[in-house]
Amino acid sequence: MAHLYIHVPFCQRRCSYCDFSIAVRKRIPAQEYVDVVLKEAENVGRAEWNTIYFGGGTPSLLPPEAIATLLHDVTRAFRVPRSDFRVEVTLEANPEDVTLDNAKAWQTAGINRISLGAQSFDDSVLKWMHRSHDAARVRDAVNALRNAGIENISLDLIFGLPEELNRDWARDLNMALALRPTHLSLYGLTIEPRTPLDRWISRGATHPPDEERYAEEYLAAHRRLRADGYEFYEVSNAARDGFRSRHNSAYWSGRPYIGLGPAAHSFDGTTRRWNIGAWEAYRRAVAEGRSAVESEETLTEEQRRLEAVYLALRTAEGLPFAALRRLSPPPHLAAQGWVEMRDGHLKCTPEGWLRLDSLVNELTMDTATQ
């Protein structure tokens, strides 16, 4: 079973916090994009796909017929029966792109899961983020998806925003939950170099996110979502029973995956490869018969082990105790409420997930010498 990621780089504008590999275009070169991705896919071979994920960028900017062509040809006449969730097919979508006609076309093509970039339900915050939709559009999009027969809907929200925005995080959570999504992804705001947000902060136009506020909002989300029947199964993701993202779960468990499109990554279990990031450079390389791969790295056995520790601790299942190579974790980690031992696994608490990087560093530094 294989996992396929297709990167669609096009956006109509760059969000204030975004450092992804995107191509801002008023006109989306859909046919050119489909042609070069299909050409790159000729080297993929036949696979029994377990999950397919259209990420971006803004995949929902592609015409529905382009998405249908990619699903048909990249996967060798692949079809997903409307009621069959054995194969999970996700499309990232912006709310303003979701119409009833588009949603019906996506569902007919085989899309059975939508990841909707809501981010907030505060119109002033959405404007600050450079988003193209307002809060009402999120509600309309969810209704259109359900009317088209797509019930597996995930909402993205961003927390930890600068205090001067006066964003009401509890209100945003309540409004998101009122829409009854099957899944939520919650991302803390980070300052990435060369983004509009980075420039605003450097000239004093806004302030960096406050660490204490970040932690409070993260823990508040855990309490609120648990009360509403969601389980945090990964540091940033919560779902109702049966609706975990199987595609993203493959990444966190270290399973192999294939990436197509500019900046897409692939992993075969030992070697990680990534494609040329810029759309035009990627397009030229593939059109001229050259490899789309920009570079690769082969992980050593120790690198694979340390990565496995990090990925396992991101998840609710945690790390098998035997992987620590020690009789017990450092006592102070449990005493501070950051980790707990259950079912033969070391598991992070929400407070531990807030400190995941430093926690993993301590554990791996300790085990690397044993």
Coordinates of C-alpha atoms in Angstrom, one line a residue:
M1 CA 0.0 0.0 0.0
A2 CA 1.4 3.4 -0.9
H3 CA 0.7 7.0 0.0
L4 CA 0.7 9.7 -2.7
Y5 CA 1.1 13.5 -2.2
I6 CA 0.4 15.9 -5.1
H7 CA 1.6 19.4 -4.6
V8 CA -0.4 22.2 -6.3
P9 CA 1.7 25.4 -5.9
F10 CA -0.7 28.0 -7.1
C11 CA -2.3 30.7 -4.9
Q12 CA -4.0 34.0 -5.7
R13 CA -2.1 35.7 -2.9
R14 CA 0.5 34.9 -0.2
C15 CA -0.8 34.8 3.4
S16 CA 1.0 36.9 5.9
Y17 CA 2.6 33.9 7.7
C18 CA 3.2 31.6 4.7
D19 CA 6.7 30.5 3.6
F20 CA 5.5 27.5 1.6
S21 CA 6.7 26.9 -2.0
I22 CA 3.9 28.6 -3.9
A23 CA 3.4 30.5 -7.2
V24 CA 1.1 33.5 -7.0
R25 CA -1.0 33.6 -10.2
K26 CA -4.1 35.4 -11.4
R27 CA -4.4 32.8 -14.1
I28 CA -3.9 29.2 -13.1
P29 CA -1.9 27.3 -15.8
A30 CA -4.0 24.2 -15.1
Q31 CA -3.3 22.2 -18.3
E32 CA 0.4 22.9 -18.2
Y33 CA 0.4 21.7 -14.6
V34 CA -1.5 18.5 -15.3
D35 CA 0.7 17.7 -18.2
V36 CA 4.0 18.0 -16.3
V37 CA 2.7 16.2 -13.2
L38 CA 1.5 13.3 -15.4
K39 CA 4.9 13.3 -17.1
E40 CA 6.7 13.1 -13.8
A41 CA 4.3 10.4 -12.7
E42 CA 5.4 8.1 -15.5
N43 CA 8.2 7.0 -13.3
V44 CA 6.0 6.1 -10.3
G45 CA 4.7 2.8 -11.6
R46 CA 1.6 1.0 -10.5
A47 CA 0.7 1.2 -6.9
E48 CA -2.2 0.2 -4.7
W49 CA -2.9 3.6 -3.2
N50 CA -4.0 3.7 0.5
T51 CA -4.2 7.5 0.6
I52 CA -4.0 10.4 -1.9
Y53 CA -3.5 14.0 -0.8
F54 CA -3.7 17.2 -2.8
G55 CA -1.8 19.8 -0.9
G56 CA -0.5 23.3 -1.6
G57 CA -0.6 26.0 -2.3
T58 CA -4.3 26.0 -3.1
P59 CA -5.4 22.8 -4.9
S60 CA -9.0 24.0 -5.0
L61 CA -7.9 26.6 -7.6
L62 CA -7.5 23.8 -10.1
P63 CA -10.6 23.3 -12.3
P64 CA -12.5 20.2 -11.1
E65 CA -11.8 18.5 -14.5
A66 CA -8.0 18.9 -13.9
I67 CA -8.4 17.2 -10.5
A68 CA -10.4 14.4 -12.1
T69 CA -7.7 13.9 -14.8
L70 CA -5.0 13.7 -12.2
L71 CA -6.8 11.2 -10.1
H72 CA -7.6 9.1 -13.2
D73 CA -4.2 9.1 -14.9
V74 CA -1.7 9.3 -12.0
T75 CA -3.3 6.4 -10.3
R76 CA -3.9 4.3 -13.5
A77 CA -7.6 4.5 -13.9
F78 CA -8.1 4.8 -10.1
R79 CA -11.6 5.1 -8.9
V80 CA -13.1 5.6 -5.4
P81 CA -16.7 4.4 -5.1
R82 CA -18.8 7.1 -3.4
S83 CA -19.3 5.1 -0.3
D84 CA -15.9 3.6 -0.1
F85 CA -13.6 5.1 2.5
R86 CA -10.9 2.4 2.2
V87 CA -8.9 4.8 0.1
E88 CA -8.7 8.3 1.6
V89 CA -8.6 11.1 -1.0
T90 CA -8.1 14.5 0.5
L91 CA -8.2 17.9 -1.2
E92 CA -7.0 21.1 0.6
A93 CA -9.5 23.8 -0.2
N94 CA -10.0 27.5 0.5
P95 CA -13.6 28.4 1.5
E96 CA -14.0 30.8 -1.4
D97 CA -13.4 28.1 -3.9
V98 CA -16.1 25.8 -2.5
T99 CA -19.3 26.0 -4.4
L100 CA -22.0 23.3 -4.7
D101 CA -21.0 22.7 -8.3
N102 CA -17.3 22.3 -7.5
A103 CA -18.0 20.1 -4.5
K104 CA -20.2 17.8 -6.5
A105 CA -17.5 17.6 -9.2
W106 CA -14.8 16.8 -6.6
Q107 CA -17.0 14.1 -5.1
T108 CA -17.7 12.6 -8.5
A109 CA -13.9 12.6 -9.3
G110 CA -13.2 10.6 -6.1
I111 CA -12.5 13.2 -3.4
N112 CA -13.9 12.0 -0.1
R113 CA -12.2 14.3 2.4
I114 CA -11.7 18.0 2.4
S115 CA -9.2 20.0 4.5
L116 CA -10.7 23.5 4.7
G117 CA -8.5 26.4 5.4
A118 CA -10.8 28.4 7.8
Q119 CA -8.0 29.7 10.1
S120 CA -10.3 32.0 12.0
F121 CA -13.9 33.2 12.3
D122 CA -13.0 36.8 12.9
D123 CA -13.1 38.9 9.7
S124 CA -10.5 41.4 10.9
V125 CA -8.1 38.6 11.7
L126 CA -8.7 37.0 8.3
K127 CA -7.9 40.3 6.7
W128 CA -4.7 40.6 8.7
M129 CA -3.8 37.1 7.5
H130 CA -4.3 38.1 3.9
R131 CA -7.0 35.5 3.5
S132 CA -9.5 35.9 0.7
H133 CA -12.6 34.7 2.6
D134 CA -14.7 36.0 5.5
A135 CA -16.2 33.9 8.3
A136 CA -19.6 33.5 6.6
R137 CA -17.9 31.9 3.7
V138 CA -16.6 29.1 5.9
R139 CA -20.1 28.2 6.9
D140 CA -21.3 28.3 3.4
A141 CA -18.5 26.0 2.2
V142 CA -19.2 23.4 4.9
N143 CA -22.9 23.4 3.9
A144 CA -22.0 23.0 0.2
L145 CA -19.7 20.1 0.9
R146 CA -22.3 18.3 2.9
N147 CA -25.0 18.9 0.3
A148 CA -22.6 17.4 -2.3
G149 CA -22.2 14.2 -0.2
I150 CA -18.7 15.0 1.3
E151 CA -19.0 14.5 5.1
N152 CA -15.4 14.0 6.1
I153 CA -14.4 17.7 6.6
S154 CA -11.4 19.0 8.5
L155 CA -11.0 22.6 9.5
D156 CA -7.7 24.4 9.9
L157 CA -7.4 27.0 12.7
I158 CA -4.4 29.1 13.7
F159 CA -3.8 30.1 17.4
G160 CA -1.2 32.2 19.3
L161 CA -1.8 35.4 17.3
P162 CA -0.4 38.8 18.4
E163 CA -2.3 40.2 21.3
E164 CA -3.2 43.5 19.6
L165 CA -5.5 41.6 17.2
N166 CA -7.8 40.9 20.1
R167 CA -8.7 37.6 18.6
D168 CA -11.2 35.6 20.8
W169 CA -9.8 32.1 20.6
A170 CA -12.7 30.6 22.6
R171 CA -15.2 32.1 20.2
D172 CA -13.3 30.7 17.2
L173 CA -13.3 27.2 18.7
N174 CA -17.1 27.4 19.5
M175 CA -17.9 28.6 16.0
A176 CA -15.7 25.8 14.4
L177 CA -17.3 23.1 16.6
A178 CA -20.8 24.4 15.8
L179 CA -20.1 23.3 12.2
R180 CA -19.6 19.7 13.4
P181 CA -16.4 18.9 11.5
T182 CA -15.0 15.4 11.7
H183 CA -11.5 16.7 12.2
L184 CA -9.6 19.8 13.3
S185 CA -6.0 20.8 12.7
L186 CA -4.7 23.5 15.0
Y187 CA -1.5 25.3 14.2
G188 CA 0.4 27.8 16.4
L189 CA 1.5 30.9 14.6
T190 CA 5.3 30.9 13.8
I191 CA 7.4 33.6 12.3
E192 CA 9.2 32.4 9.2
P193 CA 12.0 34.3 7.5
R194 CA 11.1 36.5 4.5
T195 CA 7.3 36.4 5.1
P196 CA 5.1 39.5 5.3
L197 CA 4.7 38.7 9.1
D198 CA 8.5 38.7 9.5
R199 CA 8.8 42.1 7.8
W200 CA 6.0 43.5 9.9
I201 CA 7.6 42.4 13.1
S202 CA 11.1 43.7 12.0
R203 CA 9.7 47.2 11.5
G204 CA 7.6 47.2 14.6
A205 CA 4.2 47.1 12.9
T206 CA 3.1 44.1 15.0
H207 CA 4.5 42.1 17.8
P208 CA 5.7 38.5 18.0
P209 CA 3.3 35.9 19.4
D210 CA 3.5 35.7 23.2
E211 CA 4.7 32.3 24.4
E212 CA 2.4 32.3 27.4
R213 CA -0.6 33.1 25.3
Y214 CA 0.4 30.4 22.8
A215 CA 0.5 27.8 25.6
E216 CA -2.8 29.0 27.2
E217 CA -4.7 28.8 23.9
Y218 CA -3.2 25.4 23.0
L219 CA -4.2 23.9 26.4
A220 CA -7.6 25.5 26.2
A221 CA -8.2 23.9 22.8
H222 CA -7.4 20.5 24.3
R223 CA -10.0 21.0 27.1
R224 CA -12.6 22.3 24.7
L225 CA -12.3 19.7 22.0
R226 CA -12.1 16.8 24.5
A227 CA -15.4 18.1 26.0
D228 CA -16.9 17.9 22.6
G229 CA -15.9 14.3 21.8
Y230 CA -12.7 14.9 19.9
E231 CA -9.4 13.1 20.5
F232 CA -6.0 14.7 20.0
Y233 CA -4.3 11.9 18.2
E234 CA -1.3 14.0 17.2
V235 CA 0.3 17.2 18.6
S236 CA -1.7 19.5 16.2
N237 CA -4.6 17.3 15.1
A238 CA -7.9 16.2 16.7
A239 CA -10.6 14.0 15.3
R240 CA -13.9 12.3 16.0
D241 CA -13.7 8.5 16.3
G242 CA -12.9 7.0 12.9
F243 CA -11.8 10.2 11.2
R244 CA -8.1 10.5 11.8
S245 CA -6.2 11.6 8.8
R246 CA -4.7 8.4 7.4
H247 CA -2.4 10.2 5.0
N248 CA -0.8 12.4 7.7
S249 CA -0.7 9.4 10.0
A250 CA 1.5 7.6 7.5
Y251 CA 4.1 10.5 7.8
W252 CA 4.1 10.2 11.6
S253 CA 4.6 6.5 11.5
G254 CA 7.5 6.7 9.1
R255 CA 5.8 4.8 6.3
P256 CA 7.0 5.4 2.7
Y257 CA 5.3 7.9 0.5
I258 CA 5.6 9.4 -3.0
G259 CA 5.4 13.1 -3.8
L260 CA 4.6 14.7 -7.2
G261 CA 4.8 18.3 -8.2
P262 CA 7.1 21.2 -7.3
A263 CA 8.6 21.0 -3.8
A264 CA 7.0 17.6 -3.2
H265 CA 8.9 15.2 -1.0
S266 CA 9.2 11.4 -1.3
F267 CA 10.5 8.8 1.2
D268 CA 11.2 5.1 0.7
G269 CA 12.0 4.3 4.3
T270 CA 15.7 5.2 4.1
T271 CA 16.1 8.0 1.5
R272 CA 14.2 11.3 1.4
R273 CA 14.0 13.1 -1.9
W274 CA 12.6 16.5 -2.7
N275 CA 11.6 18.2 -6.0
I276 CA 12.7 21.5 -7.4
G277 CA 10.6 24.1 -5.5
A278 CA 9.9 26.9 -8.0
W279 CA 7.1 26.2 -10.4
E280 CA 8.8 27.4 -13.6
A281 CA 12.0 25.6 -12.8
Y282 CA 10.2 22.4 -12.0
R283 CA 8.0 22.7 -15.2
R284 CA 11.1 23.2 -17.4
A285 CA 13.0 20.3 -15.9
V286 CA 10.2 17.8 -16.4
A287 CA 9.2 19.1 -19.9
E288 CA 12.9 18.7 -21.0
G289 CA 13.0 15.2 -19.7
R290 CA 15.2 16.0 -16.7
S291 CA 14.7 14.7 -13.2
A292 CA 12.4 16.8 -11.0
V293 CA 14.4 15.9 -8.0
E294 CA 16.4 18.7 -6.6
S295 CA 18.3 16.8 -3.9
E296 CA 18.1 13.8 -1.6
E297 CA 19.5 12.5 1.7
T298 CA 19.9 8.9 2.9
L299 CA 19.4 8.6 6.6
T300 CA 21.8 6.7 8.8
E301 CA 20.6 4.0 11.1
E302 CA 21.0 6.4 14.1
Q303 CA 19.2 9.2 12.2
R304 CA 16.3 6.9 11.5
R305 CA 16.1 5.9 15.1
L306 CA 16.1 9.4 16.4
E307 CA 13.5 10.5 13.8
A308 CA 11.3 7.6 14.9
V309 CA 11.5 8.8 18.5
Y310 CA 10.4 12.3 17.5
L311 CA 7.6 11.1 15.3
A312 CA 6.3 8.6 17.8
L313 CA 6.1 11.2 20.6
R314 CA 4.1 13.5 18.3
T315 CA 1.3 10.9 18.4
A316 CA -1.2 9.8 21.1
E317 CA 0.2 6.3 20.9
G318 CA 3.6 7.5 22.0
L319 CA 6.9 5.8 21.9
P320 CA 7.4 2.1 22.8
F321 CA 9.3 2.0 26.1
A322 CA 11.9 -0.4 24.7
A323 CA 13.0 2.3 22.1
L324 CA 14.4 4.4 24.9
R325 CA 17.1 1.8 25.7
R326 CA 16.8 2.6 29.4
L327 CA 14.8 1.3 32.4
S328 CA 12.7 4.5 32.9
P329 CA 12.4 8.0 31.5
P330 CA 14.1 10.9 33.4
P331 CA 11.9 11.2 36.6
H332 CA 11.6 14.9 36.4
L333 CA 9.7 14.7 33.0
A334 CA 6.9 12.7 34.6
A335 CA 7.0 14.8 37.8
Q336 CA 6.4 18.0 35.8
G337 CA 3.5 16.4 34.0
W338 CA 5.1 16.3 30.6
V339 CA 5.0 12.5 30.0
E340 CA 3.3 9.5 31.3
M341 CA 3.8 5.7 31.0
R342 CA 0.8 3.7 29.8
D343 CA 0.4 0.4 28.0
G344 CA 4.2 0.0 27.6
H345 CA 4.6 3.4 25.9
L346 CA 6.0 6.8 26.8
K347 CA 3.3 9.3 25.9
C348 CA 3.4 13.1 25.9
T349 CA 0.7 15.0 27.8
P350 CA -0.6 18.2 26.3
E351 CA 1.9 20.1 28.4
G352 CA 4.6 17.8 27.1
W353 CA 3.6 18.4 23.5
L354 CA 4.1 22.1 24.1
R355 CA 7.7 21.3 24.9
L356 CA 8.1 18.5 22.3
D357 CA 11.4 19.7 20.8
S358 CA 13.3 20.1 24.1
L359 CA 11.8 16.9 25.5
V360 CA 12.9 14.9 22.5
N361 CA 16.4 16.5 22.6
E362 CA 16.7 15.4 26.3
L363 CA 15.5 11.9 25.6
T364 CA 17.7 11.3 22.5
M365 CA 20.8 12.9 24.0
D366 CA 20.4 10.5 26.9
T367 CA 19.8 7.4 24.7
A368 CA 22.4 8.2 22.0
T369 CA 25.2 7.5 24.5
Q370 CA 23.8 4.2 25.8

